[in-house]
Amino acid sequence: MGATATIASAAPAQHVPVSVFNPIITGPPPIALPANCPAFLSTPDWSLDFTSGNAVGYGTENKNGDWGGGTAEGQAALTTSDGTVQYSGHATLWFGEGNNAGGQTEQVFTLTFNGSGIAGNIDIHANDQQATNNAGTPTASGSNISVTCS
């Protein structure tokens, strides 16, 4: 699971189509799922996409490096590869990334999706941070992902 959007050379902040962030995530998740979740969630054959909503992208670049990211929220659908909507609900996504001229990098994202569908309700919460120092050595790396089906 991972955010797939990049806002290149955006103005300091600008509204962008929420579809810029699609797919928000795709399967399979890098965690074991609860037994009561539908089996298709353990496959690579699904995606979570915004269907409507609001989004803002931002970016800046100068002699010290570049930084960018975005925030999006709205209605979303979790669909299987055949286009069937399995769950629909509300998603919120925030991500940021940057690097300085010396080579230090950081990437972070946070996702929340609350939906209902074929097997009841689903809640997906994920956040991730990856960072390196100027030598490219990882200095922070961590993911926190949970999926609840009820």
GROMACS .gro file of C-alpha atoms in nm:
model
  150
    1MET     CA    1   0.000   0.000   0.000
    2GLY     CA    2   0.135   0.343  -0.078
    3ALA     CA    3   0.042   0.682  -0.199
    4THR     CA    4   0.106   0.726  -0.568
    5ALA     CA    5   0.060   1.096  -0.632
    6THR     CA    6   0.326   1.352  -0.702
    7ILE     CA    7   0.266   1.723  -0.746
    8ALA     CA    8   0.555   1.855  -0.953
    9SER     CA    9   0.633   2.224  -0.974
   10ALA     CA   10   0.304   2.320  -0.813
   11ALA     CA   11   0.247   2.674  -0.700
   12PRO     CA   12   0.286   2.722  -0.325
   13ALA     CA   13  -0.073   2.592  -0.293
   14GLN     CA   14  -0.325   2.523  -0.566
   15HIS     CA   15  -0.649   2.332  -0.604
   16VAL     CA   16  -0.605   2.026  -0.820
   17PRO     CA   17  -0.851   1.762  -0.941
   18VAL     CA   18  -0.892   1.497  -0.670
   19SER     CA   19  -0.829   1.234  -0.940
   20VAL     CA   20  -0.460   1.340  -0.938
   21PHE     CA   21  -0.427   1.121  -0.629
   22ASN     CA   22  -0.573   0.804  -0.788
   23PRO     CA   23  -0.515   0.530  -0.717
   24ILE     CA   24  -0.483   0.622  -0.351
   25ILE     CA   25  -0.368   0.268  -0.269
   26THR     CA   26  -0.376  -0.074  -0.431
   27GLY     CA   27  -0.365  -0.427  -0.293
   28PRO     CA   28  -0.243  -0.638  -0.143
   29PRO     CA   29  -0.180  -0.475   0.195
   30PRO     CA   30   0.158  -0.550   0.354
   31ILE     CA   31  -0.012  -0.682   0.668
   32ALA     CA   32  -0.219  -0.986   0.764
   33LEU     CA   33  -0.588  -0.904   0.739
   34PRO     CA   34  -0.852  -0.997   0.997
   35ALA     CA   35  -1.030  -1.324   0.915
   36ASN     CA   36  -1.364  -1.146   0.868
   37CYS     CA   37  -1.237  -0.930   0.580
   38PRO     CA   38  -1.330  -1.037   0.225
   39ALA     CA   39  -1.068  -1.259   0.058
   40PHE     CA   40  -1.019  -1.024  -0.241
   41LEU     CA   41  -0.844  -0.774  -0.010
   42SER     CA   42  -0.547  -1.015   0.013
   43THR     CA   43  -0.493  -0.998  -0.363
   44PRO     CA   44  -0.334  -0.732  -0.587
   45ASP     CA   45  -0.662  -0.703  -0.778
   46TRP     CA   46  -0.817  -0.397  -0.612
   47SER     CA   47  -0.767  -0.024  -0.577
   48LEU     CA   48  -0.901   0.261  -0.368
   49ASP     CA   49  -0.980   0.572  -0.573
   50PHE     CA   50  -1.137   0.910  -0.508
   51THR     CA   51  -1.466   0.953  -0.695
   52SER     CA   52  -1.525   1.316  -0.592
   53GLY     CA   53  -1.388   1.565  -0.344
   54ASN     CA   54  -1.139   1.841  -0.286
   55ALA     CA   55  -0.764   1.845  -0.326
   56VAL     CA   56  -0.478   2.090  -0.283
   57GLY     CA   57  -0.124   2.037  -0.408
   58TYR     CA   58   0.178   2.240  -0.317
   59GLY     CA   59   0.542   2.256  -0.401
   60THR     CA   60   0.838   2.485  -0.383
   61GLU     CA   61   1.192   2.471  -0.508
   62ASN     CA   62   1.496   2.686  -0.436
   63LYS     CA   63   1.874   2.655  -0.409
   64ASN     CA   64   1.834   2.460  -0.082
   65GLY     CA   65   1.615   2.183  -0.230
   66ASP     CA   66   1.255   2.111  -0.314
   67TRP     CA   67   0.944   2.018  -0.116
   68GLY     CA   68   0.593   1.925  -0.215
   69GLY     CA   69   0.284   1.736  -0.119
   70GLY     CA   70  -0.088   1.741  -0.112
   71THR     CA   71  -0.408   1.696   0.081
   72ALA     CA   72  -0.727   1.539  -0.052
   73GLU     CA   73  -1.060   1.441   0.095
   74GLY     CA   74  -1.385   1.316  -0.046
   75GLN     CA   75  -1.590   1.020  -0.156
   76ALA     CA   76  -1.394   0.712  -0.256
   77ALA     CA   77  -1.459   0.364  -0.391
   78LEU     CA   78  -1.270   0.042  -0.329
   79THR     CA   79  -1.309  -0.158  -0.650
   80THR     CA   80  -1.191  -0.494  -0.777
   81SER     CA   81  -1.001  -0.523  -1.105
   82ASP     CA   82  -1.325  -0.587  -1.297
   83GLY     CA   83  -1.450  -0.241  -1.193
   84THR     CA   84  -1.702  -0.366  -0.935
   85VAL     CA   85  -1.739  -0.127  -0.640
   86GLN     CA   86  -1.699  -0.339  -0.328
   87TYR     CA   87  -1.700  -0.056  -0.071
   88SER     CA   88  -1.775   0.314  -0.091
   89GLY     CA   89  -1.720   0.583   0.169
   90HIS     CA   90  -1.501   0.876   0.270
   91ALA     CA   91  -1.122   0.903   0.234
   92THR     CA   92  -0.868   1.155   0.355
   93LEU     CA   93  -0.510   1.159   0.229
   94TRP     CA   94  -0.214   1.379   0.318
   95PHE     CA   95   0.139   1.337   0.191
   96GLY     CA   96   0.459   1.534   0.175
   97GLU     CA   97   0.807   1.485   0.039
   98GLY     CA   98   1.121   1.682   0.009
   99ASN     CA   99   1.495   1.687  -0.020
  100ASN     CA  100   1.761   1.940   0.052
  101ALA     CA  101   2.055   2.027  -0.169
  102GLY     CA  102   2.283   1.806   0.039
  103GLY     CA  103   2.079   1.494  -0.034
  104GLN     CA  104   1.867   1.454   0.279
  105THR     CA  105   1.519   1.322   0.190
  106GLU     CA  106   1.186   1.266   0.360
  107GLN     CA  107   0.856   1.115   0.246
  108VAL     CA  108   0.546   1.085   0.464
  109PHE     CA  109   0.180   1.005   0.409
  110THR     CA  110  -0.137   0.946   0.610
  111LEU     CA  111  -0.455   0.781   0.481
  112THR     CA  112  -0.797   0.715   0.636
  113PHE     CA  113  -1.084   0.539   0.458
  114ASN     CA  114  -1.418   0.452   0.617
  115GLY     CA  115  -1.658   0.266   0.389
  116SER     CA  116  -1.946   0.025   0.369
  117GLY     CA  117  -2.026  -0.241   0.115
  118ILE     CA  118  -2.052  -0.610   0.038
  119ALA     CA  119  -1.949  -0.745   0.375
  120GLY     CA  120  -2.045  -0.460   0.608
  121ASN     CA  121  -1.799  -0.189   0.702
  122ILE     CA  122  -1.428  -0.138   0.642
  123ASP     CA  123  -1.183   0.104   0.802
  124ILE     CA  124  -0.834   0.150   0.663
  125HIS     CA  125  -0.578   0.365   0.843
  126ALA     CA  126  -0.220   0.396   0.722
  127ASN     CA  127   0.075   0.622   0.779
  128ASP     CA  128   0.432   0.591   0.662
  129GLN     CA  129   0.756   0.783   0.698
  130GLN     CA  130   1.084   0.730   0.517
  131ALA     CA  131   1.389   0.956   0.559
  132THR     CA  132   1.758   0.955   0.472
  133ASN     CA  133   2.053   1.169   0.574
  134ASN     CA  134   2.283   1.351   0.330
  135ALA     CA  135   2.481   1.029   0.272
  136GLY     CA  136   2.162   0.843   0.171
  137THR     CA  137   2.157   0.635   0.490
  138PRO     CA  138   1.805   0.568   0.620
  139THR     CA  139   1.738   0.767   0.937
  140ALA     CA  140   1.366   0.702   0.977
  141SER     CA  141   1.148   0.429   0.843
  142GLY     CA  142   0.816   0.319   0.974
  143SER     CA  143   0.469   0.220   0.873
  144ASN     CA  144   0.154   0.183   1.077
  145ILE     CA  145  -0.130   0.014   0.889
  146SER     CA  146  -0.458  -0.121   1.018
  147VAL     CA  147  -0.760  -0.268   0.842
  148THR     CA  148  -1.081  -0.342   1.029
  149CYS     CA  149  -1.379  -0.521   0.877
  150SER     CA  150  -1.709  -0.545   1.061
   0.00000   0.00000   0.00000
